[in-house]
Tab-separated table of N, CA, C and O in Angstrom:
chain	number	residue	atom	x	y	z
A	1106	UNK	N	0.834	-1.187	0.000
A	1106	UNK	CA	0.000	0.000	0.000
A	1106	UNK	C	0.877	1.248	0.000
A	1106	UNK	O	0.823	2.138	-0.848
A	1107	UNK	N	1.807	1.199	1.202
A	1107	UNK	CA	2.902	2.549	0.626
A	1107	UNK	C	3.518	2.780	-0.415
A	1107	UNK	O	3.706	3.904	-0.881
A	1108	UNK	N	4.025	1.371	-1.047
A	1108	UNK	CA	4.460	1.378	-2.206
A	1108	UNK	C	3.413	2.023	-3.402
A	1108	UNK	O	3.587	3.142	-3.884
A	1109	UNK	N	2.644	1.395	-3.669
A	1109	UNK	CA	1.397	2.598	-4.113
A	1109	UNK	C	1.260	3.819	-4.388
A	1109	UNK	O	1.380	4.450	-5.438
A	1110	UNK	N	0.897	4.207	-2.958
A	1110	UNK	CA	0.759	5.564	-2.207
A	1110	UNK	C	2.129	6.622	-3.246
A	1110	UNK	O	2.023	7.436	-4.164
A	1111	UNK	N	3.298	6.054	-2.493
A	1111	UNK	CA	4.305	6.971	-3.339
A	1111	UNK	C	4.351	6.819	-4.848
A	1111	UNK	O	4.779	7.741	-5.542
A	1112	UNK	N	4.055	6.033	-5.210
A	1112	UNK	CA	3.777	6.042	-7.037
A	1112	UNK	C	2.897	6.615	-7.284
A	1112	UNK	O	2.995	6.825	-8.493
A	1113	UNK	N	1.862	7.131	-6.865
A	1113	UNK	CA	0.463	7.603	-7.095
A	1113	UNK	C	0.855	9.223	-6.901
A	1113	UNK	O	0.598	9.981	-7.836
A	1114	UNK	N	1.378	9.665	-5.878
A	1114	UNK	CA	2.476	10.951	-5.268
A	1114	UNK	C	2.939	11.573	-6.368
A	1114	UNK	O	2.625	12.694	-6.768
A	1115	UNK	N	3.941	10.565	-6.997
A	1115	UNK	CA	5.071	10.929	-7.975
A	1115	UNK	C	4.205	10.954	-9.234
A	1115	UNK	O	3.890	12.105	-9.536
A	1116	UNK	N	3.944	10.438	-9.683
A	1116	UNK	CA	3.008	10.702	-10.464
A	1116	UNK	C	2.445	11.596	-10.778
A	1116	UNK	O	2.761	12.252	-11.771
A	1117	UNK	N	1.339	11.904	-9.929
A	1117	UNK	CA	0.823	13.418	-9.640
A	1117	UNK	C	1.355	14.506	-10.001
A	1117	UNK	O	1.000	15.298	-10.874
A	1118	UNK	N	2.627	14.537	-8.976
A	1118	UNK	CA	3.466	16.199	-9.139
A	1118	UNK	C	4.338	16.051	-10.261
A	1118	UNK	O	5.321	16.778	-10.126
A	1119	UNK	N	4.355	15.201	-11.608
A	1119	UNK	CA	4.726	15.346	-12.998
A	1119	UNK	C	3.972	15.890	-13.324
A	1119	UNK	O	3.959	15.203	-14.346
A	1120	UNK	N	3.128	16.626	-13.503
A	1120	UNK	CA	2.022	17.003	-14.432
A	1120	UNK	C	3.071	18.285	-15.422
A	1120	UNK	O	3.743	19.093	-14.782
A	1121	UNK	N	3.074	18.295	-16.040
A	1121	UNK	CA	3.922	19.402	-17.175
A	1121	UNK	C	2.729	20.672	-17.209
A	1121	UNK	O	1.592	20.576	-17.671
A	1122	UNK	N	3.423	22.001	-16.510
A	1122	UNK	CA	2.726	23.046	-16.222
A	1122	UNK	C	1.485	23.389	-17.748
A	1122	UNK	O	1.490	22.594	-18.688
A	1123	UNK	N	0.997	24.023	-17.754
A	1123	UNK	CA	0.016	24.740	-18.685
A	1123	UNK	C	0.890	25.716	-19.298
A	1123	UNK	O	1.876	26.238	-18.778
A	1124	UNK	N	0.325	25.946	-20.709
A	1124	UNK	CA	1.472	27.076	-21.043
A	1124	UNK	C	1.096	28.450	-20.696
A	1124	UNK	O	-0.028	28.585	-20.212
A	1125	UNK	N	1.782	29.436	-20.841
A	1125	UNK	CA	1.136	31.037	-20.663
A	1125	UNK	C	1.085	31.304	-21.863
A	1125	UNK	O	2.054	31.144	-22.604
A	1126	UNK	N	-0.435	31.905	-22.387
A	1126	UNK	CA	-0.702	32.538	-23.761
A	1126	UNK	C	-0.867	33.578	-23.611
A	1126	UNK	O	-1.457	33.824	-22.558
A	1127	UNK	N	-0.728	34.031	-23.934
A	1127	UNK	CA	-1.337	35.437	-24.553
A	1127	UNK	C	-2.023	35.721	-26.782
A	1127	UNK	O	-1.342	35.619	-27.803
A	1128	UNK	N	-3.128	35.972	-26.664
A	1128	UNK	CA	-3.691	35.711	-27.859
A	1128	UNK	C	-3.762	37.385	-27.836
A	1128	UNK	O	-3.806	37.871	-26.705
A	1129	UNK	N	-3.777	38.275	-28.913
A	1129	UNK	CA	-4.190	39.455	-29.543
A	1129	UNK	C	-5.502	39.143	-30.661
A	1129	UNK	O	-5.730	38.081	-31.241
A	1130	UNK	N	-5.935	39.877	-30.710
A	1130	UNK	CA	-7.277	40.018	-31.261
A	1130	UNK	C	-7.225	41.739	-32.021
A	1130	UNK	O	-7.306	42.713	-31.272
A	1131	UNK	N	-7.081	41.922	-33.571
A	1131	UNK	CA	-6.583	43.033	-33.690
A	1131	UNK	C	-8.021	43.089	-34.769
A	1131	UNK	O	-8.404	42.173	-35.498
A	1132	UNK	N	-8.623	44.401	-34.610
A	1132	UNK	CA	-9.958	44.824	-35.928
A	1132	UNK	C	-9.766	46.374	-35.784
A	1132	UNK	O	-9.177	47.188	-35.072
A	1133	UNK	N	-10.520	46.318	-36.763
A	1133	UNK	CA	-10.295	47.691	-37.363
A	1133	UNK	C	-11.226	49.104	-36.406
A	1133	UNK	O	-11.432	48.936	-35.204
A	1134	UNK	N	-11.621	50.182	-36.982
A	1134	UNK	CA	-12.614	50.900	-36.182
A	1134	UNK	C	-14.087	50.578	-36.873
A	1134	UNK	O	-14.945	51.428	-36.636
A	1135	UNK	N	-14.345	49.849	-37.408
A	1135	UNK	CA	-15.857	49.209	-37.876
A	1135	UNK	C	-16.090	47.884	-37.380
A	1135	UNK	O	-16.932	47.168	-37.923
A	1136	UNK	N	-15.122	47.322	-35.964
A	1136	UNK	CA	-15.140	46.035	-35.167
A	1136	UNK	C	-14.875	44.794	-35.941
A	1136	UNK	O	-14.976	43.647	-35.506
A	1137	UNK	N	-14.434	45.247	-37.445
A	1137	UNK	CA	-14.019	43.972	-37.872
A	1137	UNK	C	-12.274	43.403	-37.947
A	1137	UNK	O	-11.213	44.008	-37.791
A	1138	UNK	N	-12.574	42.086	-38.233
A	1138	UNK	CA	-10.858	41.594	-37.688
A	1138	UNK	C	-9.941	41.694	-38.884
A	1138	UNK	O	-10.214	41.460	-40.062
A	1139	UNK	N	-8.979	42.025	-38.434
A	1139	UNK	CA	-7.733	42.300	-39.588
A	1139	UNK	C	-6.963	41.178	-39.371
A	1139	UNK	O	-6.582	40.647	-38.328
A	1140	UNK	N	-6.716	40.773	-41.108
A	1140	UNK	CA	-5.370	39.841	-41.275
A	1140	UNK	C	-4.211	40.150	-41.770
A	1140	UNK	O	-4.174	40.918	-42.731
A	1141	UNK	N	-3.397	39.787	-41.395
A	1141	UNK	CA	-2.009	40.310	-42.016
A	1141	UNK	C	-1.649	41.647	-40.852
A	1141	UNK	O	-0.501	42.083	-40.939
A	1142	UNK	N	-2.228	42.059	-40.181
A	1142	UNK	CA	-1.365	43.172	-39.217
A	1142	UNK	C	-0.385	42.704	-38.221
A	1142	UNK	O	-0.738	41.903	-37.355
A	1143	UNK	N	0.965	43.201	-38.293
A	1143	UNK	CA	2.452	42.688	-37.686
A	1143	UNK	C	1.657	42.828	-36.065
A	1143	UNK	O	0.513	43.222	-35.838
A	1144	UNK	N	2.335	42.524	-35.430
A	1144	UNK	CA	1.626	42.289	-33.964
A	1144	UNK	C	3.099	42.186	-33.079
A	1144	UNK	O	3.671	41.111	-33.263
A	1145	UNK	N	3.723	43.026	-32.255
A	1145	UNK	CA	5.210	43.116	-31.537
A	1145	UNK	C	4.116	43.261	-29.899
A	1145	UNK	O	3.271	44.098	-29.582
A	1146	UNK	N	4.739	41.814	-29.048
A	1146	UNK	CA	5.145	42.106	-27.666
A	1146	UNK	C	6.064	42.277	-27.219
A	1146	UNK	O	7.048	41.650	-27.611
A	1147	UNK	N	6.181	43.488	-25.889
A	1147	UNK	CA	7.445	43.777	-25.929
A	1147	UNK	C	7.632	44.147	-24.560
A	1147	UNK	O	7.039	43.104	-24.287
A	1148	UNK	N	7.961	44.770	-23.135
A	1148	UNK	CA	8.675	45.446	-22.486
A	1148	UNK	C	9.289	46.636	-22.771
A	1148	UNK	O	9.977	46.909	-23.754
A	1149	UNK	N	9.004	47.288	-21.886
A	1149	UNK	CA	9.873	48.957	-22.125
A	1149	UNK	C	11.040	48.794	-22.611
A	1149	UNK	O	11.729	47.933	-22.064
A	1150	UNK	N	11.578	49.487	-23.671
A	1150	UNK	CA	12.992	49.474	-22.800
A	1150	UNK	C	13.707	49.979	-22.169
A	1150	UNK	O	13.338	51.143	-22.013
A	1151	UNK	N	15.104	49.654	-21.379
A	1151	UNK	CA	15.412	50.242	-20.072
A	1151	UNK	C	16.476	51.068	-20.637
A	1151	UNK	O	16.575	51.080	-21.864
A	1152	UNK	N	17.450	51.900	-19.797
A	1152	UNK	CA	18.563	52.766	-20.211
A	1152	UNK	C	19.550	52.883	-18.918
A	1152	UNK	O	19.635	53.532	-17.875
A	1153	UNK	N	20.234	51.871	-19.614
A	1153	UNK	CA	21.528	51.402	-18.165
A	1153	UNK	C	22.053	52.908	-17.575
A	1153	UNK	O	21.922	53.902	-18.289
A	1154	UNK	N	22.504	52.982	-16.563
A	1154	UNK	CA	23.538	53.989	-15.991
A	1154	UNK	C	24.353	54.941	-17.134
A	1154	UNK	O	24.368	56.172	-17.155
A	1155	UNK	N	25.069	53.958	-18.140
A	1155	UNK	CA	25.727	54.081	-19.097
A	1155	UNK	C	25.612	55.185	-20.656
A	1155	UNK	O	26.290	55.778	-21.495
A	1156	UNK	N	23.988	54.830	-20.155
A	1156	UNK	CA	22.937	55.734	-21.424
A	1156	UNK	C	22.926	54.572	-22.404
A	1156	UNK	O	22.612	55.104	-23.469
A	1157	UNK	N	23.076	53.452	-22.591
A	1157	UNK	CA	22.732	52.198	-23.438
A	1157	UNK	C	21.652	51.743	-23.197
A	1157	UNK	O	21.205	51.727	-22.050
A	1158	UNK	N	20.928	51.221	-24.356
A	1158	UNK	CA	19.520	51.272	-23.944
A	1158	UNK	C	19.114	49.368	-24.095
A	1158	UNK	O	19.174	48.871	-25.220
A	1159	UNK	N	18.871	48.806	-23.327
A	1159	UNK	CA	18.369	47.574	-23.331
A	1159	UNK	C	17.146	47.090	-23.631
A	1159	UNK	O	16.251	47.929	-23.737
A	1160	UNK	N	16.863	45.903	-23.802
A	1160	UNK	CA	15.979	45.037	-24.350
A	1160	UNK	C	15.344	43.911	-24.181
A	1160	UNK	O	15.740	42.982	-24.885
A	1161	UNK	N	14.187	43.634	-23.223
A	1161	UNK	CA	14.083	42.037	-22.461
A	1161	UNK	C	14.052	41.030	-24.372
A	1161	UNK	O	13.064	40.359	-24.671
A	1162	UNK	N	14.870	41.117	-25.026
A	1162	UNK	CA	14.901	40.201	-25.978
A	1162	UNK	C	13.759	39.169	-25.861
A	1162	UNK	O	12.717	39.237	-26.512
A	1163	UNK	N	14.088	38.116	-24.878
A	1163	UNK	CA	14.151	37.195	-24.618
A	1163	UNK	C	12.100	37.489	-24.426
A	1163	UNK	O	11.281	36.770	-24.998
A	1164	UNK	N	11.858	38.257	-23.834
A	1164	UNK	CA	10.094	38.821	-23.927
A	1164	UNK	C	9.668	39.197	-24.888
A	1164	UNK	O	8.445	39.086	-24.983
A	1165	UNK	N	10.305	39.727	-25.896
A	1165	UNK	CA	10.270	40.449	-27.233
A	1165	UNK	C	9.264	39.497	-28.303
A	1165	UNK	O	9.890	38.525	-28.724
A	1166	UNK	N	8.158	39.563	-28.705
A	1166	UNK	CA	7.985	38.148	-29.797
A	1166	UNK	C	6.754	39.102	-30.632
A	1166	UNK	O	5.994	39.960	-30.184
A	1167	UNK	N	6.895	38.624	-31.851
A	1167	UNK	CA	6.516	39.232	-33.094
A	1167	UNK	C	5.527	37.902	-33.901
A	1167	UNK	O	6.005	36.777	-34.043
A	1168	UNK	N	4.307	38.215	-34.308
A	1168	UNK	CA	3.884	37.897	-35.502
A	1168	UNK	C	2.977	38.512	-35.944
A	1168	UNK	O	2.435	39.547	-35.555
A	1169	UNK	N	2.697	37.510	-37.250
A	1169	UNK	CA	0.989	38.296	-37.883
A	1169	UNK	C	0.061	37.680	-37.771
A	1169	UNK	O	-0.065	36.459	-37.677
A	1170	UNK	N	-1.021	38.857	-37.772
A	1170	UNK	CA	-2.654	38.248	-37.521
A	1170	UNK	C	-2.626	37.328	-38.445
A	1170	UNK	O	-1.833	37.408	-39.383
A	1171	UNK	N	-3.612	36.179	-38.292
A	1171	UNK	CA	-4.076	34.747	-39.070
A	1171	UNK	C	-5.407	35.554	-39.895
A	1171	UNK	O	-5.796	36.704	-39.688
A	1172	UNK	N	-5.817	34.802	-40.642
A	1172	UNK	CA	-7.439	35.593	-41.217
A	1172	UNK	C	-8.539	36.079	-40.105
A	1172	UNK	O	-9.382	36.964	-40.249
A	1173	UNK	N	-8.350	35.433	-39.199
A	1173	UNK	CA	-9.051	35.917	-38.301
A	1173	UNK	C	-8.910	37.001	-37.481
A	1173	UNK	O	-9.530	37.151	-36.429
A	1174	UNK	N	-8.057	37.807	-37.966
A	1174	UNK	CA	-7.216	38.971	-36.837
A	1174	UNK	C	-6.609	38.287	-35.639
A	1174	UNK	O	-6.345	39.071	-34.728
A	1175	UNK	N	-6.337	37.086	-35.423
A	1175	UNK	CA	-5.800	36.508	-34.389
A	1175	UNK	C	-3.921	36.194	-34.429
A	1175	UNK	O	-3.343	35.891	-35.472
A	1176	UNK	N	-3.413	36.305	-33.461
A	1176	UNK	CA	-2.214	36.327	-33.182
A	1176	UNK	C	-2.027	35.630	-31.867
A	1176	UNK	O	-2.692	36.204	-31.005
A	1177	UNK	N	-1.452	34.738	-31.462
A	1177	UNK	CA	-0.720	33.905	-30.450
A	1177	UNK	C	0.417	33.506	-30.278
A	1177	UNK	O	1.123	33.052	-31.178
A	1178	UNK	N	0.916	33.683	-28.488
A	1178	UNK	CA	2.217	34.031	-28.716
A	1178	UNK	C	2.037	33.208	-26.771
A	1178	UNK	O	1.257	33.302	-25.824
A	1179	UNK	N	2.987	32.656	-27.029
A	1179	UNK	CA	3.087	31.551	-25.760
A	1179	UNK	C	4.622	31.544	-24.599
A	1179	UNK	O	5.669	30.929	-24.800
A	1180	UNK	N	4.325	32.316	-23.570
A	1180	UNK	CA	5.418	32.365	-22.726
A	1180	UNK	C	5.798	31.396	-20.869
A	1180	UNK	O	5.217	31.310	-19.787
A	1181	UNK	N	6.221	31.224	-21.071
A	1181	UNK	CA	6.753	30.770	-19.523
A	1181	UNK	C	6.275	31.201	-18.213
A	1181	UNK	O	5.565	30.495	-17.496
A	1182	UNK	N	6.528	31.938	-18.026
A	1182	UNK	CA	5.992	33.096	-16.757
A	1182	UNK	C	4.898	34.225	-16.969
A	1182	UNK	O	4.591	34.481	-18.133
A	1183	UNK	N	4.404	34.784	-16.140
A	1183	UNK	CA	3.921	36.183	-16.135
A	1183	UNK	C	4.669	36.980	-16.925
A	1183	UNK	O	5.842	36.862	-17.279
A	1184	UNK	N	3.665	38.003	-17.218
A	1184	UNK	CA	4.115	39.073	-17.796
A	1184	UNK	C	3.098	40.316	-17.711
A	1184	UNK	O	1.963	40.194	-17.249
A	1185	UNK	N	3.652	41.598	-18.233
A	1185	UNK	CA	3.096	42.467	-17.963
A	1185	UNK	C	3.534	43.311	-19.576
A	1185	UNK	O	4.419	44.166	-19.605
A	1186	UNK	N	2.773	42.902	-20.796
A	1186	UNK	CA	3.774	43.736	-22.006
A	1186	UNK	C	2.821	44.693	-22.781
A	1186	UNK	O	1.605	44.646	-22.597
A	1187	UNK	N	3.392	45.545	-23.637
A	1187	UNK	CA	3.155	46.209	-24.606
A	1187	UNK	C	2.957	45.823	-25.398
A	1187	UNK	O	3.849	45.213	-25.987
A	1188	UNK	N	1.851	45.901	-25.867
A	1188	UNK	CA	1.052	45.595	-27.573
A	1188	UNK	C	0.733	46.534	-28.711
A	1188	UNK	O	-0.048	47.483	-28.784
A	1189	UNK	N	1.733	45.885	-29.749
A	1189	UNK	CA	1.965	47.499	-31.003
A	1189	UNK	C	1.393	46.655	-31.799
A	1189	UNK	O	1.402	45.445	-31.574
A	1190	UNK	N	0.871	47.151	-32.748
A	1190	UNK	CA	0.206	46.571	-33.689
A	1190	UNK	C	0.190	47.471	-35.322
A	1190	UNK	O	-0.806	48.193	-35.363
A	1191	UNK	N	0.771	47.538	-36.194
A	1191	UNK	CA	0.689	48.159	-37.288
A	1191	UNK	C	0.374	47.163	-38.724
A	1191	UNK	O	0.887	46.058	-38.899
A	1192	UNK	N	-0.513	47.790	-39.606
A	1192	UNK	CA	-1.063	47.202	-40.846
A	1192	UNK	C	-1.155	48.436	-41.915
A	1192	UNK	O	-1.788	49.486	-42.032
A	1193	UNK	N	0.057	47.541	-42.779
A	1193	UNK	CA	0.031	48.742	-44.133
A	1193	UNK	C	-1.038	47.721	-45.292
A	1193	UNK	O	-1.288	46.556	-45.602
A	1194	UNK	N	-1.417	49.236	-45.626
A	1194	UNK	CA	-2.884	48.756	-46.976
A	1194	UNK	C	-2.361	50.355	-47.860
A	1194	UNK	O	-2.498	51.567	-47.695
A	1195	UNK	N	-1.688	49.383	-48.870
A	1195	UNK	CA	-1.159	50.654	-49.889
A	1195	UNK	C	-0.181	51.589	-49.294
A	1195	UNK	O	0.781	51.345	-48.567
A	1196	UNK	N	-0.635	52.729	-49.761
A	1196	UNK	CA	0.262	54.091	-48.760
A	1196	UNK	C	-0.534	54.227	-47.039
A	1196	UNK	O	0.006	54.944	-46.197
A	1197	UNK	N	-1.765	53.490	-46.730
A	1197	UNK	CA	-2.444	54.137	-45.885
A	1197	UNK	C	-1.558	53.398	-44.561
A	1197	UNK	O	-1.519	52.201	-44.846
A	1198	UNK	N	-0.938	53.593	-43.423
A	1198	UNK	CA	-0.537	52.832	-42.099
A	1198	UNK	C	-1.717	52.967	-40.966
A	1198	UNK	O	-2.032	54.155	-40.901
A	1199	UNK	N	-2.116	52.551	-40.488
A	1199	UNK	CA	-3.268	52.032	-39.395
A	1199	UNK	C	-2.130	51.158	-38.453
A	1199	UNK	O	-1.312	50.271	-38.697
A	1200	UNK	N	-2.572	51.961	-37.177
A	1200	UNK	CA	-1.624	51.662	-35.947
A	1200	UNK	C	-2.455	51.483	-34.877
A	1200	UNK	O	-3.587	51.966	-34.904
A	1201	UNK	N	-1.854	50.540	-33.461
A	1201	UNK	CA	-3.011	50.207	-32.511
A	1201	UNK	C	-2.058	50.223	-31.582
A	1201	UNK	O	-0.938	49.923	-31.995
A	1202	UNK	N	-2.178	50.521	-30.277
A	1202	UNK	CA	-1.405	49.694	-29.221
A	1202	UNK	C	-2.520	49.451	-27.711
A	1202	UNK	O	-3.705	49.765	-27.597
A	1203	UNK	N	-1.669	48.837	-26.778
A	1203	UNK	CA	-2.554	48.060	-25.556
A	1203	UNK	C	-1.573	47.488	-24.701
A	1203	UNK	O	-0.368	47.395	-24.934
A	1204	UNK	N	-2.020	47.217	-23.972
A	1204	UNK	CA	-1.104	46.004	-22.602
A	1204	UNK	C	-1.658	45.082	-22.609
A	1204	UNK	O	-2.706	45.056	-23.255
A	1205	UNK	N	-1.302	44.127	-22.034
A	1205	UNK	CA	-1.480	42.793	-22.049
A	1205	UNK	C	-0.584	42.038	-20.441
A	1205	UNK	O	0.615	42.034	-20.163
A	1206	UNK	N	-1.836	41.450	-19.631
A	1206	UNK	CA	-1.016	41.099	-18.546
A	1206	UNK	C	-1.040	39.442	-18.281
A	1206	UNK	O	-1.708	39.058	-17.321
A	1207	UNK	N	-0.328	38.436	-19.104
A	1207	UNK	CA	0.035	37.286	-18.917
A	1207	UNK	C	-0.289	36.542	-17.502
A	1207	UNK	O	0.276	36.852	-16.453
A	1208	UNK	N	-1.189	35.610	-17.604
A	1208	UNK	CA	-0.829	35.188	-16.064
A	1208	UNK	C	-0.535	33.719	-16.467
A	1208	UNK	O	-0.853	32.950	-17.374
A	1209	UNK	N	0.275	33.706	-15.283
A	1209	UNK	CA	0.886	32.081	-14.993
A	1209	UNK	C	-0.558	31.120	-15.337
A	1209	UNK	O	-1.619	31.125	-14.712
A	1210	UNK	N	-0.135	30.221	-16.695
A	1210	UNK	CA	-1.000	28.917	-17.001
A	1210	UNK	C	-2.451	29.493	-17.209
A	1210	UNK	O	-3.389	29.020	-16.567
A	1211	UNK	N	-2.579	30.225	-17.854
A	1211	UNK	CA	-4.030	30.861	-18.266
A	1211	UNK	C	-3.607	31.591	-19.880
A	1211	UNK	O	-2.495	32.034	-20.165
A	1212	UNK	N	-4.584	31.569	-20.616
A	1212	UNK	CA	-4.941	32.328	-21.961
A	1212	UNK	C	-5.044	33.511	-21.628
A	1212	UNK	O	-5.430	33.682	-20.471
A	1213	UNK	N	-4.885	34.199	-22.091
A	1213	UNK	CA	-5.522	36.134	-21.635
A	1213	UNK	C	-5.593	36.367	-23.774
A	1213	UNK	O	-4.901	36.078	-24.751
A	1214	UNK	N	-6.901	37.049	-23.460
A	1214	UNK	CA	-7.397	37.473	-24.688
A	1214	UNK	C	-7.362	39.029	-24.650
A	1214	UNK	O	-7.756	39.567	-23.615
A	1215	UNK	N	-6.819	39.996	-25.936
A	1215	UNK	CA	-6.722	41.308	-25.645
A	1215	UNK	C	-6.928	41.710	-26.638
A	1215	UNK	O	-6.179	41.260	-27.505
A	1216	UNK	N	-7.857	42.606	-27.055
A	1216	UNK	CA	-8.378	43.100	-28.784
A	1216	UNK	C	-7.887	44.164	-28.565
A	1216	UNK	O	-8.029	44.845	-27.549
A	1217	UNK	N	-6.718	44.600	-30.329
A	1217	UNK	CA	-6.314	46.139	-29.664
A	1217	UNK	C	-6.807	46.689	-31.386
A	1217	UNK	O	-6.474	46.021	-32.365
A	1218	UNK	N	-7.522	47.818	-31.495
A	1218	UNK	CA	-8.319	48.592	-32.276
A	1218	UNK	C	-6.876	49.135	-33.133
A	1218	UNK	O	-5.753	49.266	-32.647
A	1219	UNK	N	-7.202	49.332	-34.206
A	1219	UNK	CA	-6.218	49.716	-35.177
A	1219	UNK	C	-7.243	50.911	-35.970
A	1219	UNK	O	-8.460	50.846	-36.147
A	1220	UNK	N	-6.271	52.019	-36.374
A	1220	UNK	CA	-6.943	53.503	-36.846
A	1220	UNK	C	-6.049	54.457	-37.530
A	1220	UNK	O	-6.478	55.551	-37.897
């Protein structure tokens, strides 16, 4: 039965965490969804002592909306980032931005309006 018990234990606390998402949701000012708009999460960046200006790289992640205006982007930890969003159509640029606050092992959904 102990023997058991601790296999049943170990077992258990393998479970491989949940991932952290974060999904963007990008439409236009008539509430409809845009495809193809570049989509950058990011962190401030900082400015050492030095006056050099840094970069959480490593937080940094880029893509484009799917047809659906959708964008997903999957991290490790919490977060707390900046959401830029730009879509060129011809000469015209349409720009959006937002925050986005990641939580540990949960989806977070964030629609950011482009204009």
């Amino acid at each position: 039965v102990l023997f058991a018990l601790v296999i049943v234990t170990s077992v258990s606390s393998c479970k491989k965490a949940k991932d952290t998402i974060g999904v963007i949701i990008v439409k236009d000012s008539n509430g409809l969804t845009v495809a193809d708009a570049y989509v950058v999460l990011h962190q401030d960046s900082l400015i050492s002592p030095q006056g050099n200006q840094a970069n959480h790289s490593e937080l940094t992640k880029k893509d484009y909306t799917d047809d659906n205006g959708r964008a997903e982007f999957t991290y490790t930890l919490e977060a707390i980032l900046n959401v830029d969003v730009v879509k060129t159509d011809g000469n015209n640029v349409y720009t959006g931005s937002n925050i986005i606050r990641l939580l540990k092992e949960k989806t977070v959904t964030k629609v950011v309006e482009i204009n």
